[in-house]
mmCIF file of C-alpha atoms in Angstrom:
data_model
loop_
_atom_site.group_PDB
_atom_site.id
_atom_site.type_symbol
_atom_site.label_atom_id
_atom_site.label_comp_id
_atom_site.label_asym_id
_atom_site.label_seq_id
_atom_site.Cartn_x
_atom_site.Cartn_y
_atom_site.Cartn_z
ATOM 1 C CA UNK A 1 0.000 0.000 0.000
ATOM 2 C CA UNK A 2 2.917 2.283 0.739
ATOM 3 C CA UNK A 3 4.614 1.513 -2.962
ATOM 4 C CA UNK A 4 0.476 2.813 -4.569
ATOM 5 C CA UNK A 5 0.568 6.050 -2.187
ATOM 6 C CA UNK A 6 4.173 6.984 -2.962
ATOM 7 C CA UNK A 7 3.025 6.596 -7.013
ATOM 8 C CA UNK A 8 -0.162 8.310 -6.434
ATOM 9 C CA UNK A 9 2.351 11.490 -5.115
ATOM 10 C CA UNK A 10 4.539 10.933 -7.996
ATOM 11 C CA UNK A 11 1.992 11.166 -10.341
ATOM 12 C CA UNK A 12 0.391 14.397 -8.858
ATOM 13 C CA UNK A 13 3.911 16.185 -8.074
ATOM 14 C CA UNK A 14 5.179 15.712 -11.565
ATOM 15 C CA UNK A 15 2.052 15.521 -13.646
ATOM 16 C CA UNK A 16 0.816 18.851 -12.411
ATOM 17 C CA UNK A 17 4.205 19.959 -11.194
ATOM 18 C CA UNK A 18 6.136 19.973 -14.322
ATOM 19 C CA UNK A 19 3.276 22.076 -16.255
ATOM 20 C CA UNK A 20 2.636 24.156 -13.646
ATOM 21 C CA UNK A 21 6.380 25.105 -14.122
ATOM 22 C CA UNK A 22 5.776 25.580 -17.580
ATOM 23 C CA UNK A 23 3.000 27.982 -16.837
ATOM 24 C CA UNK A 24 4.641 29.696 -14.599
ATOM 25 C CA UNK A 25 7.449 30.595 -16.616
ATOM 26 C CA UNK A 26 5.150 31.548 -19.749
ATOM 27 C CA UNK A 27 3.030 33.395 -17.365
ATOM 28 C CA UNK A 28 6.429 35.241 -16.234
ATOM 29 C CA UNK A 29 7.074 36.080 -19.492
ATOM 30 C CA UNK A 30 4.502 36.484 -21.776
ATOM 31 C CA UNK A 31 1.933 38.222 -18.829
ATOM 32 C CA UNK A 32 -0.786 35.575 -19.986
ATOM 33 C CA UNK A 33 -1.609 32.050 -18.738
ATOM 34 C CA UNK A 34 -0.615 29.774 -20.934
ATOM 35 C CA UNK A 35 -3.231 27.181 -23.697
ATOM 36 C CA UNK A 36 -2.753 23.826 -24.020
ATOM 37 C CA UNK A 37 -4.457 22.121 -26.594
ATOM 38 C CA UNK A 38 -6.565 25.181 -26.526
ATOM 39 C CA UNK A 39 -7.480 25.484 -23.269
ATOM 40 C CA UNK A 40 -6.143 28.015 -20.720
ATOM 41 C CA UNK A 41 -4.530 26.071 -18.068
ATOM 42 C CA UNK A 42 -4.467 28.087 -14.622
ATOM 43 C CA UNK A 43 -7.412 30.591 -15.076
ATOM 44 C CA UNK A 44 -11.183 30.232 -15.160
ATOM 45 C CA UNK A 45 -11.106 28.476 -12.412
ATOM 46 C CA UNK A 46 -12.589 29.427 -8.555
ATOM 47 C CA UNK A 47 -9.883 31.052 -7.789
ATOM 48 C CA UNK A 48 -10.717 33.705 -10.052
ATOM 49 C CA UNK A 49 -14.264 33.535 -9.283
ATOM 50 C CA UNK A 50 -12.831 34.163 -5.362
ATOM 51 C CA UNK A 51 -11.509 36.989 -6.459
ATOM 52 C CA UNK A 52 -7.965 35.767 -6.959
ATOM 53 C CA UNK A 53 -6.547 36.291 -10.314
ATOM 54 C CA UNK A 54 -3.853 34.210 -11.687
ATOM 55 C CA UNK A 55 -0.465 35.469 -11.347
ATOM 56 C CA UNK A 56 2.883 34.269 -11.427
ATOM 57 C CA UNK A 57 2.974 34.148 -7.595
ATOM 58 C CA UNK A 58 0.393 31.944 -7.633
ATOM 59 C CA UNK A 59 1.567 29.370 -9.949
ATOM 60 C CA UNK A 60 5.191 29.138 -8.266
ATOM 61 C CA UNK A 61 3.319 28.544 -4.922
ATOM 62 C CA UNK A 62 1.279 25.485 -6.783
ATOM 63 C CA UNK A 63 4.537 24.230 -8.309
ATOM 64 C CA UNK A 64 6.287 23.936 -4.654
ATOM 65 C CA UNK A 65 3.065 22.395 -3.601
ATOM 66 C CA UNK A 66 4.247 19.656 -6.080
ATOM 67 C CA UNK A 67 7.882 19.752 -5.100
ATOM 68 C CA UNK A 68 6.517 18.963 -1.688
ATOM 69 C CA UNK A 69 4.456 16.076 -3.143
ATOM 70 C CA UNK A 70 7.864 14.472 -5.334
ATOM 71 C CA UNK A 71 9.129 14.426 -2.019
ATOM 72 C CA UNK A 72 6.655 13.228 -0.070
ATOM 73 C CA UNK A 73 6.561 10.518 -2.937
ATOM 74 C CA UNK A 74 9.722 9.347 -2.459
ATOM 75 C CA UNK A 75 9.760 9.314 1.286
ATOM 76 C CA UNK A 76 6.543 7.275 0.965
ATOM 77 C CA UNK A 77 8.723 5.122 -1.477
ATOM 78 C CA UNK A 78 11.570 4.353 0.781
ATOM 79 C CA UNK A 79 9.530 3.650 3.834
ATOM 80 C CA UNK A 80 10.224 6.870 5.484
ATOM 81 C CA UNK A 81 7.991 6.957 8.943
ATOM 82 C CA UNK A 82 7.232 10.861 9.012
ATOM 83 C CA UNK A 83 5.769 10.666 4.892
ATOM 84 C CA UNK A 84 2.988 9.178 6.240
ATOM 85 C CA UNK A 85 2.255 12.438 8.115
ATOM 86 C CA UNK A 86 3.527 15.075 5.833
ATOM 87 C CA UNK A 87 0.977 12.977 2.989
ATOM 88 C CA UNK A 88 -1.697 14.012 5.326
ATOM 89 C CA UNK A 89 -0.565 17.379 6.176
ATOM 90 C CA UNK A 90 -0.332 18.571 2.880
ATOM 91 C CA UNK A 91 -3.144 17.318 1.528
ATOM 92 C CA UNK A 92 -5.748 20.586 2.639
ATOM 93 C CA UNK A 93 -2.957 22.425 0.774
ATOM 94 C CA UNK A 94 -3.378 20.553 -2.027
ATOM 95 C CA UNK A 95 -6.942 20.274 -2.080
ATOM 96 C CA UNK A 96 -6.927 24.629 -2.056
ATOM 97 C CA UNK A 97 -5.128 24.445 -5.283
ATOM 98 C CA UNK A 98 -6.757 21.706 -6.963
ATOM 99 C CA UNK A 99 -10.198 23.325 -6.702
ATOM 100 C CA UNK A 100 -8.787 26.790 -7.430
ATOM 101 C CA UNK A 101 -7.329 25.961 -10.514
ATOM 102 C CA UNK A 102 -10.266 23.287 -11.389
ATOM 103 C CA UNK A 103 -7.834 20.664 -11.777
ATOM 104 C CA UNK A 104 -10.394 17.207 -11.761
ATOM 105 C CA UNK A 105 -8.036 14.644 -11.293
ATOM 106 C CA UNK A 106 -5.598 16.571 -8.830
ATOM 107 C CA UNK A 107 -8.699 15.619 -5.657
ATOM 108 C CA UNK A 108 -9.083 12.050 -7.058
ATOM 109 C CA UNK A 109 -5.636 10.547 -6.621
ATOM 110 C CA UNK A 110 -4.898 12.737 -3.679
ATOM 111 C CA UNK A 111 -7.815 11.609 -1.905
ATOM 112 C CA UNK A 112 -6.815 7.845 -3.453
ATOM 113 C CA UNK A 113 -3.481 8.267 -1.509
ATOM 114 C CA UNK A 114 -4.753 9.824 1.583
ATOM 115 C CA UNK A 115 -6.792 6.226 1.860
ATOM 116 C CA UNK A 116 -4.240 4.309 1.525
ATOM 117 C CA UNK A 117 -1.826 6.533 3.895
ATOM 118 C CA UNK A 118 -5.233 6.123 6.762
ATOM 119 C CA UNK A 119 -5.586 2.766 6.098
ATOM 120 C CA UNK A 120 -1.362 1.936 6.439
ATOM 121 C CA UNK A 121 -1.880 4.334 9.597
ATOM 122 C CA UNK A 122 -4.784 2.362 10.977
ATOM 123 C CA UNK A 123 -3.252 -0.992 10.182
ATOM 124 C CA UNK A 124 -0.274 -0.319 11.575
ATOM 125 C CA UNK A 125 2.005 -1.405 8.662
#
């Protein structure tokens, strides 16, 4: 169970991580958020709707959001005793810019890891 949480925090660090970079730096540069296959990528989203535009601020605090994750990844990976707690921690964190940007599967496999992380907690493993 360990092994499928420290892959679900892989796969959300550098899935969203590694674009979010990407959008960060266009967004540095060009002073718009960046399209993908046509769509914008880190606007429209609640977070606008909250009143909190998109900015280049933003998207470097989302990227070390998914720094955090890599690492909490591969501390899950090698066993590490405190990754089951920072997995938890972070996850409200997460969850804020998930929504915000109105990124669907970001919620999915973090909540899929957070299971697994309660259920290695619970079990004692």
């Amino acid at each position: 169970m360990t092994r499928a949480a420290a892959v679900c925090s892989l796969v959300l660090g550098l899935g969203f991580g590694l674009p979010g970079a990407f959008g960060a730096w266009y967004y540095a540069r060009n002073g718009e958020v960046w399209t993908f296959l046509g769509f914008l990528t880190y606007s429209e989203g609640p977070f606008e709707r909250w009143g909190i535009p998109t900015s280049t601020a933003l998207l470097v605090g989302f990227v070390a959001v998914c720094a955090a994750e890599v690492v909490v990844g591969v501390l899950l990976w090698s066993d590490a005793t405190i990754a089951l707690w920072l997995a938890v921690a972070l996850l409200p964190i997460e969850l804020v810019f998930w929504i915000g940007f109105a990124l669907p599967f970001g919620p999915l496999l973090g909540l899929a890891r957070t299971a697994l992380v309660v259920a290695i907690l619970v079990s004692g493993e």
